[in-house]
Amino acid sequence: MKSILLKTQIVLLLFTALMLVSAQNSMKIPQDAVFYMEINGKQLNSKINWEKFNPFLKQINEKEKKGSWNDYSKTGIKYDAIQYHYATINDSVKSYNTHFTLENKEKFQEFISSVKKKGQEVTRKNNYSYVDIDNDIFVAWNEKHAVLSMISYQKPYKWDGDYAIDSAVVAIDSAATVAVDSAYVEEARPFDYKEEIQYLKDDIKYLKQNIKDNNAEILKLQKDIKYLEKHHKYPEEKNEAAEAVKDSTYAPKVEVMPPPISQDDYYETEPYEVDSAFQKEMDSLNIEKFKIVKKLAEDSFNRYFSSNLKIDVPEDMLSFRDASSDAFIYADYEKIFNQGIYKQLYRGFNFSSVLGKMYNSNSAYNLYFDKDKVRLVNNYQHKNQSTQKSISEVYKGKKNKKIAALINDKSVGYYVMNVNGYKYFDMMYSMMKEAGEGEYQKELELIVETMKIALDEEAIAKIAPGNGIFVLNELKSKNVEYTDYDYDDNYNEKEIKKTKDVMVPDFTFAFATENEGYWKRIFDMLISNKEMSKKFSKDGDFLTFKDEKNKNGYLDQIFFTVKGGVVYLTTSKENIKAQNQSDISKDWIKDSTKYPLSGRLNIQKLLIGLDKEFKSKSERGTLDILKKYVGEMYFKTQVKGQSIQTEMNYNIKTNSENSLMYFFDLFDEIYQTSLTHKPSNTL
């Protein structure tokens, strides 16, 4: 007896343990997820000033008439908790999902009620409730957690005579298939060439009539333009009803309609009757599509709310996550380019997955909203180790202080590159081999080997080893002449010469070379060639390009020269002289010789240079705001472990509380200014 009781207890304990283990299963991110994001709510919530942010959201909401909610800081969502986002793509279904924590279920339900469609009922399940707030947007929640799912469904494209099969929805889609009504199937008739000829003749007649109608309409519009230019209004129309009958014994009753109150009154009635059969068919298709989307959303909600409500993220997605960042993003570019519309594009143009294999990589991003700047750190990694190794070798080039000397703090911006040109060929060969299809892999490898034999990479690398710089010194105003056109009373066209100010770049592009003789021979060829010499001329150590026919263009003159192992292309000879560097520009120079890629852009200087491109009052107002707010961007790239890391900083220049609220202050001021420059609806 004791033995039976003991066995029974063991079985019950094992059953209970299995139930607990089953209940503790986490919600796993789908294997086909192409995008994943974590929002560090604790940090971001502390940086948001709700006293500013909430009224702004409320104002926009009232203007767009999208709901009645008036306090976005109290939606019932726990803003200081982590939010999880992920997206999936396949041949027919695209979805975006957000998981967040609730601190007040009742408040959250009130918020959902304010944004969902009127009369839309909430569906209640055993352990959660959900509602569709739009045809493709669903929200589900329980006491402490909520999920937002945006799902779109499109029947797979037809390729090679067959529909691509999507296993995720094939069962649902088959249930939604509509039978074809045999009454609407036309009986096949033999081809009648005489009937077809008549169709073609009718088409020709129709096209000819269209030409006549279009010419008549053009003539009418041209006359209207001339009348408006002369009288500043359209000709007055006669009241035909009043003049139709002048017999005093007969006065027709004319009902005078009041003028429309607004432009919208013109659209109160349908211009044509809607085809009811077509409308029913479209409604039917939309209903079936909604059923599929709803079923997918409900299945996803069932899986999540039957789990322990924790998100299980694959470790490879989190390899570069920094827990101190405000937001972390992971993107799988291999899946993005090998699924959905991109996959079909490859098939349609016989590219197969060549491009997909070249993009066989992923990227991770850590975003930081610091006090005085926004930082974005990106880690790029190719999934094939040999290809990643080849890419890393490219970023280990020699440094060149001569080209770095062109950097100065008075410039608008610069971009410096110090890569290994010789290793660049190895990287390209590696990528091309990886891009081969199984059927043609041997042929592609042979082509790659032939290229390696035919090309002298070492000699090519000496011509341009991989060190280069582009410096945008400033934007200068230039008065140019251009041709406009006018028409006389008989619509004869005549040219009018006018002038305008355009902004032209003053820049320098330079790159290192270990074979000066090669470039000098190119320059000699340009001035000795009969045709080329019309635009190229020798000016001391400089070769000058001048296009007299294009003197009103943006770039009508460029100078070339080779000095001290550097090839220069510049809009001004003064640009290649030694520059006076401040302490900050000296720091930039140090970075330019330290990192494979680096650069900066002073956006405020760029906007000042583009000042004359902003014409209207509203454009000028927006420009003034931007000049007040915009700062400077700076980036640097280096090899970091098994990845290529790029850090980008955007330095802010206002007194905003932090860089997150800086963007709010900027958008708020632009939005408030736009309200004062609303276009008039008066005709």
XYZ file of C-alpha atoms in Angstrom:
683
model
C 0.000 0.000 0.000
C 2.803 2.336 0.921
C 4.492 1.510 -2.358
C 1.419 2.502 -4.338
C 1.075 5.760 -2.412
C 4.728 6.529 -2.945
C 4.472 5.909 -6.692
C 1.348 8.031 -6.862
C 3.117 10.902 -5.084
C 6.096 10.646 -7.436
C 3.816 10.729 -10.500
C 1.942 13.764 -9.135
C 5.202 15.566 -8.359
C 6.563 14.856 -11.837
C 3.299 15.997 -13.431
C 3.319 19.208 -11.368
C 6.959 19.842 -12.272
C 6.235 19.343 -15.967
C 3.285 21.721 -15.734
C 5.475 24.329 -14.042
C 8.207 23.925 -16.656
C 5.637 24.246 -19.433
C 4.172 27.350 -17.818
C 7.617 28.909 -17.514
C 8.392 28.746 -21.241
C 9.367 32.186 -22.539
C 7.953 33.837 -25.649
C 10.670 33.363 -28.252
C 11.409 35.935 -30.914
C 10.457 34.279 -34.250
C 13.326 32.723 -36.163
C 12.420 34.762 -39.243
C 12.585 38.114 -37.400
C 14.503 40.665 -39.482
C 14.439 43.455 -36.905
C 14.636 43.633 -33.111
C 14.640 46.651 -30.801
C 14.768 47.255 -27.067
C 13.708 50.586 -25.577
C 15.332 51.323 -22.214
C 12.245 52.851 -20.638
C 13.867 53.608 -17.303
C 16.410 55.925 -18.893
C 14.215 57.434 -21.608
C 11.304 58.190 -19.274
C 13.641 60.161 -17.002
C 14.688 62.286 -19.996
C 11.169 63.146 -21.209
C 9.594 66.319 -19.862
C 5.923 65.330 -19.917
C 4.835 68.869 -18.985
C 6.112 69.910 -22.440
C 5.555 66.719 -24.374
C 1.963 65.957 -23.351
C 0.386 69.301 -24.462
C 2.225 69.024 -27.789
C 0.820 65.535 -28.477
C -2.632 66.676 -27.394
C -2.508 69.666 -29.749
C -1.552 67.492 -32.738
C -4.209 64.938 -31.832
C -6.921 67.600 -31.698
C -5.806 69.085 -35.009
C -5.843 65.708 -36.750
C -9.129 64.751 -34.985
C -7.801 61.304 -34.079
C -9.260 60.750 -30.650
C -10.333 62.314 -27.408
C -7.440 61.351 -25.136
C -5.948 64.333 -23.305
C -3.076 63.022 -21.176
C -0.481 60.895 -22.927
C 1.645 60.711 -19.787
C -1.110 58.602 -18.167
C -2.102 55.943 -20.665
C -1.655 53.110 -18.184
C 1.615 52.072 -19.856
C 4.631 51.671 -17.584
C 7.023 53.993 -19.402
C 10.005 53.206 -17.186
C 9.960 49.493 -18.164
C 11.742 47.920 -21.116
C 9.811 47.732 -24.381
C 10.481 44.990 -26.947
C 9.905 45.415 -30.673
C 10.424 42.965 -33.532
C 9.396 42.625 -37.178
C 8.996 39.674 -39.533
C 8.754 39.490 -43.319
C 7.883 36.639 -45.653
C 6.232 36.182 -49.039
C 2.779 37.179 -47.854
C 2.874 38.422 -44.250
C 4.631 41.415 -42.761
C 4.263 42.085 -39.062
C 5.546 44.526 -36.473
C 5.057 43.699 -32.793
C 5.577 45.678 -29.604
C 5.548 44.208 -26.084
C 5.219 46.587 -23.148
C 4.333 46.543 -19.447
C 1.227 48.068 -17.841
C 1.035 49.867 -14.531
C -2.711 50.586 -14.655
C -4.925 48.213 -16.637
C -8.090 50.332 -16.228
C -6.356 53.465 -17.488
C -4.949 51.536 -20.444
C -8.416 50.239 -21.364
C -9.743 53.799 -21.277
C -6.942 54.861 -23.593
C -7.651 52.005 -26.032
C -11.366 52.862 -26.006
C -10.509 56.429 -27.053
C -8.518 55.346 -30.117
C -10.437 52.301 -31.385
C -13.341 52.483 -33.803
C -16.702 53.344 -32.327
C -18.800 50.299 -31.594
C -15.849 47.951 -31.931
C -16.256 45.216 -29.312
C -13.402 43.860 -27.207
C -12.840 40.091 -27.540
C -12.238 38.413 -24.191
C -10.151 35.232 -23.915
C -9.279 33.074 -20.902
C -6.124 34.991 -19.971
C -6.267 38.193 -22.026
C -8.470 40.571 -24.021
C -7.883 42.072 -27.454
C -9.404 44.455 -29.963
C -8.634 45.576 -33.507
C -8.217 49.361 -33.520
C -7.845 49.243 -37.297
C -8.082 46.620 -40.031
C -4.443 45.637 -39.570
C -3.671 46.841 -36.019
C -4.491 44.715 -32.978
C -3.911 45.293 -29.257
C -4.057 42.597 -26.558
C -3.583 42.912 -22.795
C -3.967 41.302 -19.392
C -3.375 42.710 -15.904
C 0.309 43.601 -16.372
C 1.292 43.176 -20.016
C 0.159 44.356 -23.448
C 1.048 43.630 -27.078
C 0.557 45.782 -30.176
C 0.621 43.910 -33.511
C 0.503 45.475 -36.964
C 0.009 42.770 -39.586
C -0.438 43.041 -43.339
C -1.250 40.151 -45.645
C -0.826 39.959 -49.410
C -1.370 36.822 -51.449
C 2.043 35.574 -52.668
C 3.203 36.867 -56.030
C 2.957 34.584 -59.013
C 6.365 33.559 -60.372
C 7.151 30.999 -63.076
C 3.476 30.114 -63.415
C 2.995 29.094 -59.786
C 2.188 30.969 -56.616
C 4.898 30.968 -53.990
C 3.692 28.865 -51.054
C 3.718 30.495 -47.653
C 3.480 27.722 -45.086
C 2.631 30.198 -42.306
C -0.740 31.062 -43.780
C -1.518 28.344 -46.279
C -4.106 26.724 -43.990
C -5.841 30.018 -43.270
C -5.697 31.159 -46.869
C -7.206 27.949 -48.170
C -10.123 28.355 -45.778
C -10.723 31.836 -47.149
C -10.769 30.833 -50.826
C -13.900 31.940 -52.629
C -15.492 29.584 -55.149
C -15.951 30.937 -58.659
C -19.549 31.275 -59.781
C -19.912 29.224 -62.941
C -22.640 31.586 -64.152
C -20.017 34.262 -64.711
C -17.651 32.069 -66.743
C -17.856 32.995 -70.426
C -17.939 30.205 -72.985
C -14.688 30.170 -74.991
C -15.136 31.318 -78.598
C -12.848 30.724 -81.627
C -10.580 33.610 -82.587
C -12.179 35.968 -85.171
C -9.488 37.989 -86.992
C -12.093 40.256 -88.662
C -13.517 41.194 -85.280
C -9.993 41.873 -84.013
C -9.239 44.151 -86.987
C -12.376 46.151 -86.223
C -11.270 46.510 -82.591
C -7.917 47.897 -83.752
C -9.571 50.327 -86.170
C -11.818 51.564 -83.350
C -8.727 52.090 -81.206
C -7.102 54.195 -83.951
C -10.271 56.272 -84.311
C -10.369 56.790 -80.536
C -6.705 57.875 -80.402
C -7.158 60.330 -83.276
C -10.177 61.868 -81.570
C -8.140 62.197 -78.368
C -5.471 64.161 -80.246
C -8.112 66.593 -81.549
C -9.670 66.979 -78.118
C -6.284 67.557 -76.467
C -5.257 70.186 -79.028
C -8.548 72.008 -78.527
C -8.124 71.903 -74.761
C -4.532 73.225 -75.015
C -5.700 76.147 -77.157
C -8.476 76.945 -74.666
C -6.048 76.879 -71.709
C -3.572 79.137 -73.529
C -6.348 81.667 -74.147
C -7.360 81.481 -70.489
C -3.760 82.206 -69.433
C -3.572 85.293 -71.635
C -6.946 86.567 -70.416
C -5.897 86.111 -66.767
C -2.598 87.913 -67.394
C -4.444 90.881 -68.896
C -7.627 91.100 -66.779
C -6.593 89.196 -63.599
C -9.887 87.296 -63.644
C -11.966 84.965 -65.800
C -14.585 86.433 -68.213
C -17.992 86.935 -66.623
C -20.631 84.371 -67.603
C -24.028 85.529 -68.846
C -27.137 84.550 -66.898
C -28.699 82.434 -69.645
C -31.771 81.632 -67.563
C -32.624 85.332 -67.170
C -32.140 86.154 -70.863
C -33.680 83.033 -72.343
C -37.188 84.548 -72.515
C -37.868 88.289 -72.566
C -41.681 88.033 -72.933
C -43.132 89.808 -69.886
C -46.188 87.561 -69.971
C -44.009 84.543 -69.377
C -41.462 84.511 -66.599
C -39.769 81.155 -66.143
C -39.222 80.092 -62.589
C -35.488 79.839 -62.069
C -34.214 78.280 -58.884
C -30.985 80.013 -57.904
C -28.625 77.746 -55.962
C -26.544 79.412 -53.248
C -22.775 79.312 -53.746
C -20.943 76.513 -51.986
C -19.880 77.378 -48.448
C -16.454 75.764 -48.842
C -14.422 73.785 -51.324
C -15.507 70.575 -49.606
C -19.116 71.207 -50.729
C -18.113 70.280 -54.277
C -17.584 66.689 -53.169
C -20.824 66.024 -51.303
C -22.277 63.871 -54.047
C -20.746 60.980 -55.944
C -19.735 61.979 -59.514
C -20.718 58.542 -60.763
C -22.588 55.515 -59.542
C -20.466 52.903 -57.850
C -20.496 49.474 -59.466
C -22.256 47.478 -56.756
C -20.969 44.120 -58.029
C -17.391 45.356 -57.982
C -17.873 46.905 -54.552
C -19.264 43.633 -53.164
C -16.302 41.732 -54.580
C -13.817 44.162 -53.011
C -15.647 44.017 -49.683
C -15.524 40.242 -49.820
C -11.789 40.220 -50.503
C -11.156 42.685 -47.683
C -13.228 40.598 -45.279
C -11.298 37.442 -46.158
C -7.990 39.275 -45.793
C -9.081 40.615 -42.405
C -9.998 37.091 -41.261
C -6.498 35.894 -42.133
C -4.805 38.824 -40.383
C -7.026 38.473 -37.312
C -6.301 34.745 -37.052
C -2.541 35.406 -37.258
C -2.764 38.066 -34.548
C -4.871 35.852 -32.288
C -2.440 32.921 -32.667
C 0.439 35.200 -31.713
C -1.452 36.542 -28.669
C -2.310 32.982 -27.553
C 1.358 31.983 -27.653
C 2.478 35.023 -25.695
C -0.169 35.041 -22.963
C 0.249 31.268 -22.484
C 3.959 31.788 -21.747
C 5.642 33.256 -18.675
C 5.373 36.675 -20.417
C 9.135 36.989 -20.803
C 10.821 37.590 -24.152
C 13.497 35.083 -25.162
C 15.923 36.768 -27.591
C 18.588 34.764 -29.488
C 22.083 35.476 -28.164
C 23.471 36.452 -31.569
C 21.018 39.367 -31.707
C 22.345 40.712 -28.404
C 26.083 40.331 -29.118
C 26.652 44.090 -29.315
C 23.934 45.336 -26.955
C 25.013 47.921 -24.392
C 22.754 47.844 -21.326
C 23.463 51.542 -20.703
C 22.123 52.666 -24.101
C 18.700 54.309 -24.387
C 17.731 52.070 -27.292
C 19.238 49.005 -28.953
C 18.439 47.895 -32.523
C 19.407 44.751 -34.418
C 18.809 44.326 -38.169
C 19.427 41.130 -40.141
C 20.131 42.393 -43.662
C 20.562 38.878 -45.040
C 16.958 38.056 -44.118
C 15.683 41.453 -45.253
C 17.175 40.958 -48.731
C 16.298 37.274 -48.969
C 12.657 37.487 -47.900
C 9.525 39.262 -48.988
C 9.560 41.534 -52.011
C 13.358 41.496 -52.344
C 13.362 37.716 -52.744
C 10.762 37.955 -55.494
C 12.776 40.721 -57.164
C 15.782 38.412 -57.445
C 13.631 35.717 -59.011
C 11.907 38.118 -61.373
C 15.196 39.427 -62.777
C 17.090 36.120 -62.553
C 19.396 37.499 -59.865
C 18.434 34.631 -57.564
C 20.079 35.339 -54.206
C 23.330 36.878 -55.472
C 22.619 40.245 -53.871
C 21.235 38.497 -50.813
C 24.541 36.715 -50.269
C 26.487 39.925 -50.735
C 24.263 41.460 -48.046
C 24.739 38.403 -45.844
C 25.325 40.545 -42.768
C 23.733 42.047 -39.710
C 24.092 45.344 -37.896
C 23.558 46.386 -34.295
C 22.912 49.957 -33.157
C 23.145 51.466 -29.670
C 21.515 54.893 -29.333
C 22.307 57.370 -26.526
C 20.536 60.667 -25.786
C 23.261 62.397 -23.779
C 23.065 65.859 -22.231
C 24.867 67.691 -25.041
C 24.816 65.230 -27.938
C 23.171 62.232 -29.551
C 25.415 59.205 -30.001
C 24.816 56.291 -32.347
C 27.219 53.332 -32.283
C 26.878 50.817 -35.120
C 28.548 47.398 -35.300
C 28.531 45.808 -38.760
C 29.351 42.114 -39.154
C 29.311 39.850 -42.201
C 28.008 36.383 -41.384
C 30.748 34.651 -43.367
C 33.946 34.694 -41.280
C 36.370 34.752 -44.239
C 34.493 37.644 -45.858
C 34.405 39.536 -42.560
C 38.147 38.991 -42.203
C 38.701 40.411 -45.718
C 36.575 43.464 -44.877
C 38.506 44.028 -41.637
C 41.821 43.902 -43.542
C 40.603 46.672 -45.859
C 40.190 48.953 -42.828
C 43.838 48.498 -41.822
C 45.450 50.923 -44.240
C 48.431 53.237 -43.899
C 47.961 56.747 -42.499
C 48.777 59.891 -44.465
C 49.483 63.174 -42.646
C 49.765 65.226 -45.846
C 46.125 64.880 -46.795
C 45.097 65.352 -43.137
C 46.782 68.785 -43.206
C 43.905 70.018 -45.420
C 41.523 69.837 -42.434
C 40.632 73.180 -40.858
C 37.929 74.359 -38.469
C 36.664 77.037 -40.882
C 35.430 74.450 -43.380
C 31.852 73.225 -43.646
C 32.955 69.619 -43.352
C 35.317 66.878 -44.466
C 35.523 63.116 -45.071
C 38.820 61.224 -44.650
C 39.570 57.673 -45.766
C 42.614 55.553 -44.873
C 41.994 52.048 -46.210
C 44.130 49.335 -47.774
C 43.571 49.484 -51.532
C 45.436 46.220 -52.129
C 43.263 44.311 -49.639
C 40.181 45.819 -51.281
C 40.652 43.407 -54.201
C 40.760 40.432 -51.807
C 37.501 41.588 -50.258
C 35.807 41.878 -53.657
C 37.051 38.441 -54.705
C 35.773 36.953 -51.459
C 32.334 38.549 -51.893
C 32.078 37.431 -55.526
C 32.891 33.838 -54.594
C 30.309 33.950 -51.813
C 27.705 35.275 -54.248
C 27.921 32.234 -56.511
C 25.023 29.861 -57.020
C 25.507 26.119 -56.559
C 24.854 25.530 -60.251
C 27.485 28.041 -61.412
C 29.844 28.051 -58.433
C 32.784 26.469 -60.311
C 32.380 28.834 -63.272
C 32.335 31.872 -60.993
C 35.412 30.712 -59.091
C 37.245 30.317 -62.410
C 36.267 33.849 -63.457
C 37.482 35.219 -60.124
C 40.816 33.391 -60.461
C 41.192 34.716 -64.029
C 40.601 38.263 -62.806
C 43.251 37.838 -60.122
C 45.746 36.709 -62.779
C 44.847 39.448 -65.286
C 44.836 42.327 -62.799
C 48.020 43.513 -61.167
C 46.509 44.520 -57.816
C 49.827 45.703 -56.432
C 50.417 48.087 -59.353
C 46.839 49.383 -59.171
C 47.148 49.880 -55.418
C 50.254 52.039 -55.951
C 48.275 54.360 -58.235
C 45.742 54.908 -55.405
C 46.751 53.108 -52.156
C 43.516 54.042 -50.364
C 44.165 57.400 -48.647
C 41.805 60.192 -49.622
C 40.049 63.301 -48.336
C 37.189 65.544 -49.424
C 36.956 68.996 -47.820
C 33.971 71.288 -48.395
C 35.462 74.678 -47.569
C 32.393 76.851 -48.149
C 29.441 77.598 -50.403
C 29.904 80.729 -52.499
C 27.265 82.799 -54.247
C 27.546 83.034 -58.019
C 25.408 85.122 -60.347
C 24.495 83.113 -63.430
C 22.480 83.787 -66.539
C 19.670 81.500 -67.604
C 16.982 81.363 -70.292
C 13.273 81.668 -69.603
C 10.405 81.631 -72.098
C 7.384 83.853 -72.745
C 4.552 83.826 -75.305
C 3.077 86.641 -77.369
C -0.637 87.092 -78.160
C -0.354 84.529 -80.958
C 1.310 82.021 -78.638
C 4.673 82.352 -80.334
C 7.520 81.384 -78.040
C 10.347 83.837 -77.334
C 13.440 83.548 -75.160
C 14.165 85.917 -72.273
C 17.588 86.146 -70.637
C 17.506 86.416 -66.848
C 20.005 86.175 -63.987
C 19.896 84.531 -60.574
C 22.206 83.737 -57.674
C 23.174 80.103 -57.122
C 25.364 78.537 -54.455
C 28.485 76.791 -55.756
C 30.773 74.566 -53.661
C 34.374 75.517 -52.932
C 36.048 72.167 -52.288
C 39.235 70.110 -52.389
C 39.515 66.432 -53.195
C 42.924 64.814 -52.657
C 44.257 61.266 -52.577
C 47.677 59.700 -52.058
C 49.626 58.000 -54.847
C 52.859 56.042 -55.065
C 53.055 56.527 -58.834
C 53.135 60.269 -59.599
C 54.386 59.600 -63.131
C 51.148 57.821 -64.042
C 49.027 60.865 -63.138
C 51.432 63.307 -64.823
C 51.149 61.308 -68.049
C 47.357 61.543 -67.797
C 47.582 65.326 -67.380
C 49.987 65.603 -70.354
C 47.571 63.578 -72.485
C 44.695 65.907 -71.587
C 46.511 69.042 -72.796
C 48.037 67.397 -75.885
C 44.838 65.804 -77.169
C 43.201 68.010 -79.821
C 39.682 67.761 -78.395
C 40.631 67.713 -74.709
C 42.941 70.712 -75.036
C 39.898 72.912 -75.730
C 38.989 72.597 -72.047
C 42.320 71.700 -70.389
C 45.337 74.010 -70.207
C 48.678 74.160 -68.363
C 49.118 76.836 -65.668
C 52.502 76.341 -63.957
C 52.262 73.240 -61.758
C 48.508 73.147 -62.261
C 46.309 71.696 -64.956
C 43.212 73.878 -65.411
C 39.848 72.637 -66.616
C 37.572 75.418 -67.880
C 34.299 74.939 -69.725
C 33.316 78.205 -71.404
C 30.084 76.715 -72.696
C 29.072 75.880 -69.147
C 30.206 79.100 -67.461
C 26.748 79.479 -65.934
C 26.954 76.024 -64.385
C 27.878 75.138 -60.822
C 31.406 73.959 -61.680
C 32.977 75.750 -64.626
C 36.613 75.633 -63.434
C 38.715 73.001 -61.591
C 42.473 72.816 -60.914
C 44.553 69.600 -60.899
C 48.083 69.008 -59.655
C 50.389 66.324 -58.210
C 52.693 67.252 -55.337
C 54.606 65.202 -52.782
C 52.768 61.968 -53.520
C 49.290 63.553 -53.432
C 46.892 64.209 -56.318
C 44.760 67.351 -55.813
C 41.497 68.406 -57.475
C 40.233 71.762 -56.229
C 38.104 74.759 -57.130
C 40.788 77.164 -55.849
C 44.606 76.971 -55.823
C 44.649 78.531 -52.351
C 42.888 75.492 -50.896
C 45.956 73.221 -51.069
C 48.216 75.602 -49.144
C 49.015 74.896 -45.478
C 46.111 75.885 -43.238
C 46.234 77.449 -39.774
C 44.808 74.885 -37.390
C 43.144 75.593 -34.060
C 43.299 73.153 -31.137
C 40.019 71.519 -32.139
C 41.092 71.027 -35.772
C 44.344 69.498 -34.522
C 42.238 66.934 -32.652
C 40.365 66.185 -35.868
C 43.676 65.688 -37.672
C 44.795 63.210 -35.001
C 41.570 61.237 -35.444
C 41.904 61.299 -39.230
C 45.297 59.585 -38.969
C 44.065 57.184 -36.292
C 40.819 55.875 -37.790
C 40.239 54.255 -41.217
C 37.240 56.533 -41.799
C 36.323 59.805 -40.095
C 34.572 63.056 -40.882
C 32.481 65.990 -39.712
C 29.745 68.276 -41.028
C 28.810 71.665 -39.604
C 25.130 71.745 -40.558
C 24.682 75.362 -39.483
C 27.414 76.552 -41.873
C 25.840 74.453 -44.602
C 22.444 76.107 -44.067
C 24.016 79.583 -44.033
C 25.639 78.742 -47.355
C 22.271 77.633 -48.757
C 20.517 80.767 -47.474
C 19.550 82.065 -50.917
C 17.897 78.781 -51.861
C 15.057 79.506 -49.383
C 12.605 81.890 -51.064
C 9.133 81.969 -49.490
C 8.222 83.436 -46.122
C 7.482 80.024 -44.604
C 10.761 78.608 -45.941
C 12.669 81.550 -44.475
C 10.947 81.034 -41.142
C 11.877 77.345 -41.085
C 15.457 78.199 -42.059
C 15.773 80.666 -39.168
C 14.603 77.992 -36.725
C 17.000 75.395 -38.138
C 19.944 77.801 -37.966
C 19.069 78.401 -34.341
C 18.991 74.689 -33.469
C 21.192 72.621 -35.781
C 24.604 71.533 -34.576
C 27.508 69.504 -35.898
C 27.889 65.851 -36.869
C 31.087 63.885 -36.341
C 31.835 60.217 -37.046
C 34.697 57.720 -36.898
C 34.986 54.092 -38.057
C 37.373 51.376 -36.918
C 37.792 47.597 -36.682
C 36.441 46.459 -33.308
C 36.911 42.767 -32.595
C 35.000 40.801 -35.239
C 33.032 43.803 -36.482
C 33.357 47.215 -38.119
C 32.287 49.843 -35.600
C 31.121 53.343 -36.528
C 30.374 55.945 -33.876
C 28.405 59.012 -34.907
C 27.937 62.052 -32.656
C 25.504 64.885 -33.221
C 26.402 67.811 -30.952
C 23.474 70.054 -30.016
C 23.863 73.789 -29.407
C 20.752 74.929 -27.537
C 19.793 75.015 -23.845
C 17.432 72.032 -24.071
C 17.302 69.756 -21.040
C 18.955 66.946 -23.007
C 19.392 65.801 -26.589
C 16.029 63.957 -26.565
C 14.085 67.079 -25.579
C 16.241 69.047 -28.024
C 14.441 67.280 -30.886
C 11.099 67.972 -29.236
C 11.924 71.691 -28.882
C 12.958 71.814 -32.535
C 9.854 70.062 -33.886
C 7.577 72.029 -31.576
C 8.889 75.382 -32.787
C 8.652 74.317 -36.448
C 5.105 73.044 -35.874
C 3.970 76.205 -34.084
C 5.471 78.330 -36.882
C 3.683 76.252 -39.519
C 0.336 77.032 -37.853
C 0.928 80.756 -38.386
C 1.703 80.219 -42.085
C -1.309 78.141 -43.054
C -2.143 78.443 -46.782
C -5.473 80.099 -47.518
C -8.239 77.931 -48.985
C -9.860 80.927 -50.689
C -9.937 80.642 -54.472
